[in-house]
Coordinates of C-alpha atoms in Angstrom, one line a residue:
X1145 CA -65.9 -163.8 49.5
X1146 CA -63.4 -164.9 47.2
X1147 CA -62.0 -162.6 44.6
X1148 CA -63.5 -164.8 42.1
X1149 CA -67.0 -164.3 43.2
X1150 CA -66.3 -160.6 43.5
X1151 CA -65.4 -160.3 39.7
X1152 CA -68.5 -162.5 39.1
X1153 CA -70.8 -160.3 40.7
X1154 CA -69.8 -157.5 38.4
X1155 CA -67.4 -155.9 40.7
X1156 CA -64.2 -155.5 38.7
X1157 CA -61.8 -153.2 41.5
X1158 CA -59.3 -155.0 42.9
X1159 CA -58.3 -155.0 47.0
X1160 CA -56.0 -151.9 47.2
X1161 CA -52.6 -153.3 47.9
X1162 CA -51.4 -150.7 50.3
X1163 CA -55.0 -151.4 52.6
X1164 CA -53.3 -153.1 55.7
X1165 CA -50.9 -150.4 55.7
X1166 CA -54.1 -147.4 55.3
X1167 CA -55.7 -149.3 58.3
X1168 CA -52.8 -148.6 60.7
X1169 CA -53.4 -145.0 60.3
X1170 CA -57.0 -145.4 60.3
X1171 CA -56.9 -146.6 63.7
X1172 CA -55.0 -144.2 65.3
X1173 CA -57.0 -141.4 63.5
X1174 CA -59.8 -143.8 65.1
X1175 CA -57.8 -144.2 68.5
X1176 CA -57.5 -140.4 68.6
X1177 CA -61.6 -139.5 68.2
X1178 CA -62.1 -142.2 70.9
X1179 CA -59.9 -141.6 73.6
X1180 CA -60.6 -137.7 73.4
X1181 CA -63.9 -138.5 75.3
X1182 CA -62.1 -139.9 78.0
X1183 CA -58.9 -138.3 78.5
X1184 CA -60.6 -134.8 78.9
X1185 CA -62.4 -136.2 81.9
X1186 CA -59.5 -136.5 84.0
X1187 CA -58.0 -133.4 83.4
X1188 CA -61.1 -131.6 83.9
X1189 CA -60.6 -130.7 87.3
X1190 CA -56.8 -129.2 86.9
X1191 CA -58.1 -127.5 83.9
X1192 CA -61.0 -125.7 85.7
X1193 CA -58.9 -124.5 88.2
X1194 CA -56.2 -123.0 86.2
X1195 CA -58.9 -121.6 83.6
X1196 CA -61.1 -120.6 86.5
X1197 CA -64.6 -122.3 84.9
X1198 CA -67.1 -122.1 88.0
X1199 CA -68.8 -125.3 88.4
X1200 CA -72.2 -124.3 86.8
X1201 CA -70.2 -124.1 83.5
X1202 CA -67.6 -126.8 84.1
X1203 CA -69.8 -129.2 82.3
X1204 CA -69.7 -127.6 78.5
X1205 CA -65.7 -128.9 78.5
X1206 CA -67.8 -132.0 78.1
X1207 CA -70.9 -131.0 76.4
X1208 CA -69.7 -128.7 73.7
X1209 CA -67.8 -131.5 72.5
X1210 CA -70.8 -134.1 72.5
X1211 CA -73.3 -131.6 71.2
X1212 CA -70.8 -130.4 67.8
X1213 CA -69.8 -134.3 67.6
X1214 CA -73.4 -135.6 67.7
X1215 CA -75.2 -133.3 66.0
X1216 CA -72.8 -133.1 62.9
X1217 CA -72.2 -136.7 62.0
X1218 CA -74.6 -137.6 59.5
X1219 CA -73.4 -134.2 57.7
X1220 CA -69.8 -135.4 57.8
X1221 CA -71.0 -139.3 56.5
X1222 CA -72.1 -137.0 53.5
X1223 CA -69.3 -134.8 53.3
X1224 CA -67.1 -137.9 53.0
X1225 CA -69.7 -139.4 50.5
X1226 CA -69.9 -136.5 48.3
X1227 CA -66.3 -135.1 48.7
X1228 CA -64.1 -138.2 48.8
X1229 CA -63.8 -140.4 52.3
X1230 CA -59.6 -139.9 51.9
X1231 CA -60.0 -135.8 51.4
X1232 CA -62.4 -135.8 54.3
X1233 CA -60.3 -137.6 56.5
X1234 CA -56.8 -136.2 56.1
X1235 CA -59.0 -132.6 56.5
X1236 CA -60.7 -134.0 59.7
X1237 CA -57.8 -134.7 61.0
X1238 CA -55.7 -131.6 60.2
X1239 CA -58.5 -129.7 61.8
X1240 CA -58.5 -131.6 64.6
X1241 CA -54.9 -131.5 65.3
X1242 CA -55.6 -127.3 65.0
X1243 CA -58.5 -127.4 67.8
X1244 CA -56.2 -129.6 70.0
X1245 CA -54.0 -127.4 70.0
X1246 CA -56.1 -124.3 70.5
X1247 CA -57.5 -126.3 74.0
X1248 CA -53.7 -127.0 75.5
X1249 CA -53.3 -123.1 74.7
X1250 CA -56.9 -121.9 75.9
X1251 CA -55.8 -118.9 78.9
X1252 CA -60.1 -118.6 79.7
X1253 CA -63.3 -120.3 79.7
X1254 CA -64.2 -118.9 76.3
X1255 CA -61.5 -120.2 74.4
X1256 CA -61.6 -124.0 76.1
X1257 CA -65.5 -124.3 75.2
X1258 CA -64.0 -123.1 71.5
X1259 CA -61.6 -125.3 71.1
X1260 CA -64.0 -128.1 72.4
X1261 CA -66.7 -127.4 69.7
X1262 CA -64.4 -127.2 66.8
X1263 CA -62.6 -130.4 67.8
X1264 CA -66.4 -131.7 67.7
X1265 CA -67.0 -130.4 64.6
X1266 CA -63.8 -132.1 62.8
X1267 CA -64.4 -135.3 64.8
X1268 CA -67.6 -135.5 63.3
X1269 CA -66.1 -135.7 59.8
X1270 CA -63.4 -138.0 60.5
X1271 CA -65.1 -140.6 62.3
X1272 CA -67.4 -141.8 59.3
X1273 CA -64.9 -141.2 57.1
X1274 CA -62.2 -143.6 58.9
X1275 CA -65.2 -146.5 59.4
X1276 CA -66.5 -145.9 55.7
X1277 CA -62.8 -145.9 53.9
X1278 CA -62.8 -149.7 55.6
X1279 CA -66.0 -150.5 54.2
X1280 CA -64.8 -149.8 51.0
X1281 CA -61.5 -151.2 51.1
X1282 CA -61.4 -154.2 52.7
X1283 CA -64.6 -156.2 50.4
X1284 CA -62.8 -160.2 50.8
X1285 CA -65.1 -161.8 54.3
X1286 CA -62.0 -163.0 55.8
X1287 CA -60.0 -159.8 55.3
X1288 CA -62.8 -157.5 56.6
X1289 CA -63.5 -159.4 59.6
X1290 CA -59.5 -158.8 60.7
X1291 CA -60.0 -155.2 59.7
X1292 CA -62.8 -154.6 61.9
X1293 CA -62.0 -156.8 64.3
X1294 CA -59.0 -154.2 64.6
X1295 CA -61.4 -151.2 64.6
X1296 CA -64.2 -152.3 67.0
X1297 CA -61.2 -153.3 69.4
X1298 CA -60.1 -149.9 69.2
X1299 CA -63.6 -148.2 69.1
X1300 CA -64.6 -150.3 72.6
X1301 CA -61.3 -149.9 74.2
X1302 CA -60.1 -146.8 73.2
X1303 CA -61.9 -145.0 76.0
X1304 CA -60.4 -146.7 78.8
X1305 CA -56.9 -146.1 76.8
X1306 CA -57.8 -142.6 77.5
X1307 CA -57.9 -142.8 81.3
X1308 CA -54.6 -144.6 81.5
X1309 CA -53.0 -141.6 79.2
X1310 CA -55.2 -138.4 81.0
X1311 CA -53.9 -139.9 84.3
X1312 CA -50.1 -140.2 83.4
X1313 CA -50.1 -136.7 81.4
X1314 CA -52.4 -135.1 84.3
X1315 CA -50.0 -136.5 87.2
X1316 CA -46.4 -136.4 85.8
X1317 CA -46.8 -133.8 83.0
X1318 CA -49.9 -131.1 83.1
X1319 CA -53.7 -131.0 81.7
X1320 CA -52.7 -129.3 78.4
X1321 CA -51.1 -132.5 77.5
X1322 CA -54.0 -134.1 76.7
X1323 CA -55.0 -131.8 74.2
X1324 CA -51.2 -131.6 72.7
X1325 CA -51.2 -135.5 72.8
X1326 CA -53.7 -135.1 69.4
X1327 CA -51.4 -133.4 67.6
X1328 CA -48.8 -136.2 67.0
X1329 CA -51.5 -138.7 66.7
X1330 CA -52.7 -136.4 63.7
X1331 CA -49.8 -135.2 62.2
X1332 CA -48.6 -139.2 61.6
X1333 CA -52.2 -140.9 61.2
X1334 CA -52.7 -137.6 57.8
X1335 CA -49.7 -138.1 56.7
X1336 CA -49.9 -142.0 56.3
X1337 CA -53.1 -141.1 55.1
X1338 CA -52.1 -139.1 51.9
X1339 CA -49.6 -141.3 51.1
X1340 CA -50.6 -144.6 51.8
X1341 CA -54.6 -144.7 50.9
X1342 CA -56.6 -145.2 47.5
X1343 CA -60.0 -145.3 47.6
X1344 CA -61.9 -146.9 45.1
X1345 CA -63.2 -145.5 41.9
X1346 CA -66.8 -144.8 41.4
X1347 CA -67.5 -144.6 45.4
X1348 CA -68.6 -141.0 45.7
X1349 CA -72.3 -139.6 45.6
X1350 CA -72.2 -136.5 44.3
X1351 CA -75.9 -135.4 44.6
X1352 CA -76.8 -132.6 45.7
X1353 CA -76.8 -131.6 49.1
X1354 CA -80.0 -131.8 51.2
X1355 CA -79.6 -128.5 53.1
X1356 CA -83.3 -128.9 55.3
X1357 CA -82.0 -132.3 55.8
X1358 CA -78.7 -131.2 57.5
X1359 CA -80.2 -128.5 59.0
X1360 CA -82.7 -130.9 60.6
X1361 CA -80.7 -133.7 61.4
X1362 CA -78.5 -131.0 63.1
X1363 CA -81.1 -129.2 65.3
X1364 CA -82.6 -132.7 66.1
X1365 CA -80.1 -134.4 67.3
X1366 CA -78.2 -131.2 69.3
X1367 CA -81.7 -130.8 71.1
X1368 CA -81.5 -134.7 71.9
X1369 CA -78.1 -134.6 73.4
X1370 CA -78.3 -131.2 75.2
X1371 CA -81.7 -132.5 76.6
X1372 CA -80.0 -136.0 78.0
X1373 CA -76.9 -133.3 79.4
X1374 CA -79.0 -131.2 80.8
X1375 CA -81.8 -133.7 82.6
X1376 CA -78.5 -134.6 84.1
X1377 CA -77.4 -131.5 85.9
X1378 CA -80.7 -130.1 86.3
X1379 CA -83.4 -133.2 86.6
X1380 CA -85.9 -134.5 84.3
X1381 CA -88.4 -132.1 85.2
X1382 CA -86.8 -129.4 84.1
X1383 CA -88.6 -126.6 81.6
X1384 CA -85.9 -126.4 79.1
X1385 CA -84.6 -130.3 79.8
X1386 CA -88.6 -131.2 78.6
X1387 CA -88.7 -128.2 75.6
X1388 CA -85.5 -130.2 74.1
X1389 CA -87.1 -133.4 74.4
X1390 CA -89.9 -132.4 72.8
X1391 CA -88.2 -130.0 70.2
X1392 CA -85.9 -133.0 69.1
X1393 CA -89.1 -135.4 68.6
X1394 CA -90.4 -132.6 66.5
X1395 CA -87.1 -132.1 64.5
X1396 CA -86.2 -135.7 64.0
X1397 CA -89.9 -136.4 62.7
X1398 CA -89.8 -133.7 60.4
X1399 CA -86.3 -135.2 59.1
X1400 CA -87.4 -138.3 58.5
X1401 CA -90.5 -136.8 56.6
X1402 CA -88.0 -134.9 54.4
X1403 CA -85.5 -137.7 53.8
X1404 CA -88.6 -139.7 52.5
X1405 CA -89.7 -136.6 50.0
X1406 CA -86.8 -135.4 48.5
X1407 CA -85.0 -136.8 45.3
X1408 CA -81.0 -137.0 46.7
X1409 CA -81.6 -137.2 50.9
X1410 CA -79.0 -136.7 53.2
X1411 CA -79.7 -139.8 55.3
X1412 CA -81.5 -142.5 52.7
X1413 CA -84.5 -144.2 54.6
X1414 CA -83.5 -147.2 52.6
X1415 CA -79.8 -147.2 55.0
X1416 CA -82.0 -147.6 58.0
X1417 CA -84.9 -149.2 57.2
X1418 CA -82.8 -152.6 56.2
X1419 CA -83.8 -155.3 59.1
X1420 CA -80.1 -156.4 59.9
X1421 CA -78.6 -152.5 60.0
X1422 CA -81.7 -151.2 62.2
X1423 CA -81.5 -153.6 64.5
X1424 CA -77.3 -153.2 64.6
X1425 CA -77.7 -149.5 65.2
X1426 CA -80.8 -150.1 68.0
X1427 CA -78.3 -152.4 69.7
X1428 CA -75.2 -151.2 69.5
X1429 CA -77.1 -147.8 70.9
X1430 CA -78.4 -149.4 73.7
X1431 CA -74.7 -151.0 74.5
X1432 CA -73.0 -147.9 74.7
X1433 CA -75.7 -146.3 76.9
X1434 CA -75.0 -149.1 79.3
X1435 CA -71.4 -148.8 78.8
X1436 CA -70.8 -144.9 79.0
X1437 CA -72.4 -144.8 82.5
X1438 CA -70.2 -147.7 84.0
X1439 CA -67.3 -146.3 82.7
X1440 CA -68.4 -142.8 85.0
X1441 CA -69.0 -144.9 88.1
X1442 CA -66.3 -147.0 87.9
X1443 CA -63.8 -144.1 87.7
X1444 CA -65.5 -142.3 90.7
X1445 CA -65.6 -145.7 93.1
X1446 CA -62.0 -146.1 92.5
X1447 CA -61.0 -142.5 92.9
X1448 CA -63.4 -141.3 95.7
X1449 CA -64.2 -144.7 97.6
X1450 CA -61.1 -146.7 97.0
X1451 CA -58.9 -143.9 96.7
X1452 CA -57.1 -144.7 93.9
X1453 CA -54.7 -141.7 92.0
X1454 CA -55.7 -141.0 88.2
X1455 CA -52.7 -143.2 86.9
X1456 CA -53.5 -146.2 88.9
X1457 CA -57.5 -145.8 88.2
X1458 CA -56.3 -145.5 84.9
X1459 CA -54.2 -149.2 84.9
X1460 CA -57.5 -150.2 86.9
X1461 CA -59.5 -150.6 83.3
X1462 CA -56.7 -152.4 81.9
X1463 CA -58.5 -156.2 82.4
X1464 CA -61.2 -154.6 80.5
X1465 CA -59.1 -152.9 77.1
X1466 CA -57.7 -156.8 77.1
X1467 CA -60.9 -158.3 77.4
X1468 CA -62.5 -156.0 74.7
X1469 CA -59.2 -157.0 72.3
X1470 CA -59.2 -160.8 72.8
X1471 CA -63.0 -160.4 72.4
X1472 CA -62.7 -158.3 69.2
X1473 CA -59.2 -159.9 67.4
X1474 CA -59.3 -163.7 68.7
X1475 CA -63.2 -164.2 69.0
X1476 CA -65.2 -162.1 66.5
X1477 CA -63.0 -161.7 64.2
X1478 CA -62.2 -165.8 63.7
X1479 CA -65.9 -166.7 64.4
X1480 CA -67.5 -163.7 61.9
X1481 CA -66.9 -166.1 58.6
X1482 CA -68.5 -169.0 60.2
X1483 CA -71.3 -168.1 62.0
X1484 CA -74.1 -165.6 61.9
X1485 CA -73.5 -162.2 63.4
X1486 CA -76.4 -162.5 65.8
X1487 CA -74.9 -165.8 67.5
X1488 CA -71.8 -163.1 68.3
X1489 CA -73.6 -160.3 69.2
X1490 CA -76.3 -161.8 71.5
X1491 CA -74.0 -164.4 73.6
X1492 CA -71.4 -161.2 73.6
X1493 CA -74.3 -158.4 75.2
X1494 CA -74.8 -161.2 77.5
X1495 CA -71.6 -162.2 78.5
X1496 CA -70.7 -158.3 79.2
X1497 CA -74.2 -158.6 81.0
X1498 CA -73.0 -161.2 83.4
X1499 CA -69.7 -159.1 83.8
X1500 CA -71.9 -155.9 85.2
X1501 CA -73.4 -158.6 87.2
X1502 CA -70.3 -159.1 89.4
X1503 CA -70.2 -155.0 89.1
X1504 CA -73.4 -155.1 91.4
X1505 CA -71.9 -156.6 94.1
X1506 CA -69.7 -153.4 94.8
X1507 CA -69.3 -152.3 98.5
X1508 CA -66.6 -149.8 100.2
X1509 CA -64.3 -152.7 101.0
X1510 CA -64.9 -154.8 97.6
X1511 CA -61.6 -156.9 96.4
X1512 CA -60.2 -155.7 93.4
X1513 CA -59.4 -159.1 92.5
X1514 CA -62.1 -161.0 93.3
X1515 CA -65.1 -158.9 91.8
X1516 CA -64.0 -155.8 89.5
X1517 CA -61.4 -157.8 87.7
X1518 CA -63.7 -160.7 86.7
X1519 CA -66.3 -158.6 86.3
X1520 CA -64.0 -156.1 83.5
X1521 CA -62.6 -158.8 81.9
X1522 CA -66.1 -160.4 80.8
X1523 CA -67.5 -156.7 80.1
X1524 CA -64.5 -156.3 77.9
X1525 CA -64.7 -159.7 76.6
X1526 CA -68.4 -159.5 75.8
X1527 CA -68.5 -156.2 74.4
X1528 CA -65.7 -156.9 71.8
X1529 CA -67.1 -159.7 70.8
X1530 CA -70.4 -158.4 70.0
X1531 CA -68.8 -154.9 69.0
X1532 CA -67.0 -156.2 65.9
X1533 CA -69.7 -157.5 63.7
X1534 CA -71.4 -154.9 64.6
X1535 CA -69.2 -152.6 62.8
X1536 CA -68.7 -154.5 60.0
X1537 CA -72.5 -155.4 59.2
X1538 CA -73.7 -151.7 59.8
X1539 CA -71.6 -151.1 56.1
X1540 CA -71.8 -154.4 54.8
X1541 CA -74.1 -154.7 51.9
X1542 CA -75.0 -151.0 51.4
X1543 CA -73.7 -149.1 48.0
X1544 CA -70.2 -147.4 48.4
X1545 CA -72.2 -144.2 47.7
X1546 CA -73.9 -144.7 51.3
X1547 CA -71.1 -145.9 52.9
X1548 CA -70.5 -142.5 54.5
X1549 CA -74.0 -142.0 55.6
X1550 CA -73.7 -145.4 57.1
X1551 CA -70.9 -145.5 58.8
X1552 CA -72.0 -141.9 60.2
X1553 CA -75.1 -143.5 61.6
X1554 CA -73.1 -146.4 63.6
X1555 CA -71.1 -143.5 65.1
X1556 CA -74.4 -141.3 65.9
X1557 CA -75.8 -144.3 67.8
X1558 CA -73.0 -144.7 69.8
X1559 CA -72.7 -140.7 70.3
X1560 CA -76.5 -140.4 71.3
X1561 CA -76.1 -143.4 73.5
X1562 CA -73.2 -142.4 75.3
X1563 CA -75.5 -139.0 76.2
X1564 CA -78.1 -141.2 77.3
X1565 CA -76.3 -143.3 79.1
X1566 CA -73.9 -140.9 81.4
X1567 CA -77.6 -138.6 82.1
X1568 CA -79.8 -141.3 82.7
X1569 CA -77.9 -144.0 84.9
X1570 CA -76.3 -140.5 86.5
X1571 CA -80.0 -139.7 87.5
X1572 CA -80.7 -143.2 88.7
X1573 CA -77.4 -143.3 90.3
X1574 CA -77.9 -139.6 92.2
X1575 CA -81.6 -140.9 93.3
X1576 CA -80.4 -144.2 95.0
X1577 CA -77.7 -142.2 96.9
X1578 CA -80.1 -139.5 98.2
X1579 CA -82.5 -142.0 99.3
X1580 CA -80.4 -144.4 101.2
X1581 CA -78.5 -141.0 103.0
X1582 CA -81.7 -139.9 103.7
X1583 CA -82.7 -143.3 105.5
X1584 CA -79.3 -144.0 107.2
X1585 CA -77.4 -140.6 108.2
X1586 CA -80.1 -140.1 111.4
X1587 CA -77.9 -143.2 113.3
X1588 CA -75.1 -141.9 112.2
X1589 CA -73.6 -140.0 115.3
X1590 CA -70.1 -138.7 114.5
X1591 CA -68.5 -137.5 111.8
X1592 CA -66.5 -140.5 110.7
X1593 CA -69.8 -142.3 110.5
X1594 CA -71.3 -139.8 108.6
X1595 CA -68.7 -140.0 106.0
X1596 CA -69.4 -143.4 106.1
X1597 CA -72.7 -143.2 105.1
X1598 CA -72.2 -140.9 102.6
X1599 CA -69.8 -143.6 101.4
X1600 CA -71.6 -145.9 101.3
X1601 CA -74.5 -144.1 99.7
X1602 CA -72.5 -143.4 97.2
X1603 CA -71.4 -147.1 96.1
X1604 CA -75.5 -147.7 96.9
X1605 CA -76.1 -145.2 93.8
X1606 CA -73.7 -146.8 91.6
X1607 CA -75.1 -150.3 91.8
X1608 CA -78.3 -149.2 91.8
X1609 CA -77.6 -148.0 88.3
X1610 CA -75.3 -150.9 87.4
X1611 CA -78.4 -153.1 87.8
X1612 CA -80.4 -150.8 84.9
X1613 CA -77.7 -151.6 83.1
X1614 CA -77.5 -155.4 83.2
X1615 CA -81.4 -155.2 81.9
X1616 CA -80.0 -152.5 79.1
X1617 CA -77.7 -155.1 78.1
X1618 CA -80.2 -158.3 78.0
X1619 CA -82.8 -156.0 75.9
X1620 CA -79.3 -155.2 73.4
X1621 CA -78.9 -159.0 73.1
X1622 CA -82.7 -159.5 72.4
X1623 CA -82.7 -156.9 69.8
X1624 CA -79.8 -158.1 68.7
X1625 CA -81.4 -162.3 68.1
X1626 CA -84.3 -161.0 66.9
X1627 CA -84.1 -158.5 64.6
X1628 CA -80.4 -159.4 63.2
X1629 CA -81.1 -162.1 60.4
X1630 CA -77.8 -162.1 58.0
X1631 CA -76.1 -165.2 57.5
X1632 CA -72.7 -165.5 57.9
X1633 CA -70.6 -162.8 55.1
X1634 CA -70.3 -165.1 52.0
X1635 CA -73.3 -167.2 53.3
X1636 CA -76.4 -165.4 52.5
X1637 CA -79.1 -164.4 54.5
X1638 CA -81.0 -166.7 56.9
X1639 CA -84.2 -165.5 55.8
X1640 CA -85.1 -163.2 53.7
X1641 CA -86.2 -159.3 54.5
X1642 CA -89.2 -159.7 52.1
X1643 CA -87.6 -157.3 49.5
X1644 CA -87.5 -160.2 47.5
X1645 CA -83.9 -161.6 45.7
X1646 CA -82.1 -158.0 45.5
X1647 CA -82.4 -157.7 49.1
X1648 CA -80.7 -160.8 49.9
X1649 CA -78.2 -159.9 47.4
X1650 CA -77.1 -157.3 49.3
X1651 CA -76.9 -159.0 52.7
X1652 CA -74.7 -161.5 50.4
X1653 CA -72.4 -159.0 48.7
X1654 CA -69.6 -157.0 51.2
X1655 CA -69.4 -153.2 50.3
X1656 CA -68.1 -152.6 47.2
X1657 CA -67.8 -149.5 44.3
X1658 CA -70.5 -149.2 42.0

């Protein structure tokens, strides 16, 4: 949108100069959050055997970090709405930087889980308020789709980022180092922060605060993670796997029955409800769940099967991190202004599809070059293609004073979907292997053989589950041609969402201050 249509719509703030500069530090900030998920992973072991964490608990390195992360976020999107998106960020990150450096220090169990949870807790108000400060800065079509082309290169390949990094600071340096790693990251990324960005006037909603909303939203949504965590250590059937299930239905029902009652809600029905930002935040979910649990088996085939040390499983991913920047810089971000987001998001889910295809074919003695690399490069490539509208259109249209909240949501689908994916294509994964061991260890006379099976049975479970996630994948493109309607940013809606002119006014008119 040009700047005079911007002025005509009633919108008098001008672009902040010093925006290209804020979004360098907002994607490190952004780079920080992600790779934390991954980097952890591959220190886990050295970590639990200097710490001495038994197995039974080695999990909640992992878990207390998901369940403060998830269950927080739409209580940080508000926080940033209500308290200013630039306070809540530089203070998200300082805090961060504090519980990073609390986990390279931790000397026993108790302080690691600690440290985890409280880096959880901050990361849950920085992350909405790094997405919704570009919502609200960058309001020109052209502009915004090279700003979150940026971001949703960074948001999908941050992660395998972090298992280059884990595996260089694990191997050459020691574990704590990828806690310490934060703190420069921080220190630079709050610092360029402060100085550097100016948010727009009139942006914050300073409502009151709906306290049974966040304690709701809260309850619901660490019963829905914990559930997912735990179904995947101790099965499905499990009492207190089922009693979360159920207690988070109950919870999350109960929100959304509040939200709709009460005069200023924490998470305004009127954010989700909107055709084009449901149907982002349904797909988008359903990506990551697919995506979380490849990124798992992939690092276990090329560690346990193919041998591979952390640094070079690490470089392993690379094809991918290119793929998802090409996808998100060179394709989504020159395509966004001229076609609808749906014709990138659906060809994208099903171009990563086609990628996990080649993922299936996995055996013990696989060629690195002639099925994982194709197969990573058109993951990556699909997935940043389809990633970066995605961000943008889950804050495009809404009022800066939801901006937060919105933002908070894209990151709570992709934190409840990352929970869902690594438990349930675990499960699936775990079930295939049993079965086919079951079946083929009783020819299997030596030992050597026996390994083999085992092997074998292993690579068995991970395709098994790659195959769940090729359907996951074609239902996110689905969702994503269906219920995605937006025209082009500057171009108006395709259709309209039966809210009559004002609602395709807002599909029309990129985030701006009111």
């Amino acid at each position: 949108m040009s700047q005079s249509a911007v002025k005509a719509s009633g919108v008098t703030d001008a672009p902040d100069a010093g925006r290209w500069k804020a979004l360098v530090f907002i994607a490190l900030a952004q780079l920080m959050v992600v790779l934390d998920a991954t980097i952890v992973n591959i220190a886990l072991p050295s970590a639990q055997q200097d710490l001495g964490i038994s197995d039974g608990n080695r999990q909640w390195v992992v878990t207390a970090y998901a369940l403060a992360f998830g269950g927080l976020l739409l209580f940080g999107g508000r926080i940033a709405d209500l308290w200013g998106r630039k306070r809540t960020f530089v203070t998200g990150l300082a805090g961060f930087a504090v519980a990073s450096a609390l986990g390279g220090a931790a000397t026993n169990e108790a302080m690691m889980f600690g440290s985890r949870a409280l880096q959880g807790v901050f990361g849950a108000l920085l992350a909405p308020a790094a997405l919704s400060l570009l919502a609200v800065m960058f309001t020109d079509a052209k502009e915004r789709a090279k700003a979150f082309g940026i971001y949703g290169a960074i948001a999908g390949g941050g992660g395998a980022v972090g298992l280059i990094l884990g595996g260089f600071l694990t191997e050459y340096l020691n574990w704590r180092w990828t806690f310490f790693v934060n703190i420069p990251f921080a220190i630079v990324a709050a610092a360029g922060a402060y100085l550097v960005i100016r948010e727009p006037k009139g942006g914050r909603n300073r409502s009151p605060l709906d306290i049974p909303g966040v304690i709701l939203s809260t309850l619901g949504l660490v019963a829905l993670v914990y559930g997912f965590t735990r179904a995947e250590s101790n099965g499905w059937s499990d009492a207190l796997t089922i009693g979360m299930f159920v207690g988070s239905a109950v919870l999350l029902l109960a929100f959304v029955i509040v939200e709709s009652k009460v005069k200023a809600p924490l998470l305004p029905l009127r954010v989700i409800t909107e055709r084009n930002r449901g149907g982002i935040y349904l797909s988008l979910g359903l990506a990551i769940i697919a995506m979380f649990g490849l990124f798992l088996f992939l690092t276990y085939y090329l560690q346990i099967v193919k041998g591979y040390t952390p640094v070079k499983t690490g470089f392993a991913f690379l094809p991918m991190i290119a793929g998802m920047i090409t996808g998100s810089t060179q394709i989504g971000a020159r395509l966004m202004t001229r076609v609808a987001p749906r014709l990138l998001m659906g060809p994208g889910f099903l171009v990563a599809a086609v990628g996990m295809l080649f993922l299936t074919q996995l055996e013990i003695n696989t060629s690195y070059a002639g099925v994982l690399l194709p197969g990573m490069l058109l993951l990556g490539l699909g997935m940043g293609t389809a990633f970066m509208p995605a961000m943008s259109m889950a804050t495009m249209g809404v009022e800066a004073r939801d901006a937060g909240v919105a933002s908070a949501m894209v990151n709570t689908s992709q934190q409840v979907g990352g929970a869902i994916g690594t438990a349930l294509l675990n499960t699936i994964a775990a079930s295939a292997t049993t079965s086919y061991i079951a079946d083929h260890m009783g020819g299997a006379a030596s030992r050597s053989q026996q390994q083999l099976v085992q092997l074998e049975g292993q690579v068995q479970g991970y395709t098994s589950a790659i195959w769940f996630a090729v359907g996951i994948l074609v239902v996110a493109a689905a969702i994503a041609l269906t219920l995605i309607n937006a025209g082009r940013p500057g171009g108006g809606a395709v259709t309209r969402s039966g809210a009559g002119d004002e609602a395709e006014d807002e599909l029309r008119v990129p985030v701006v201050a009111h």
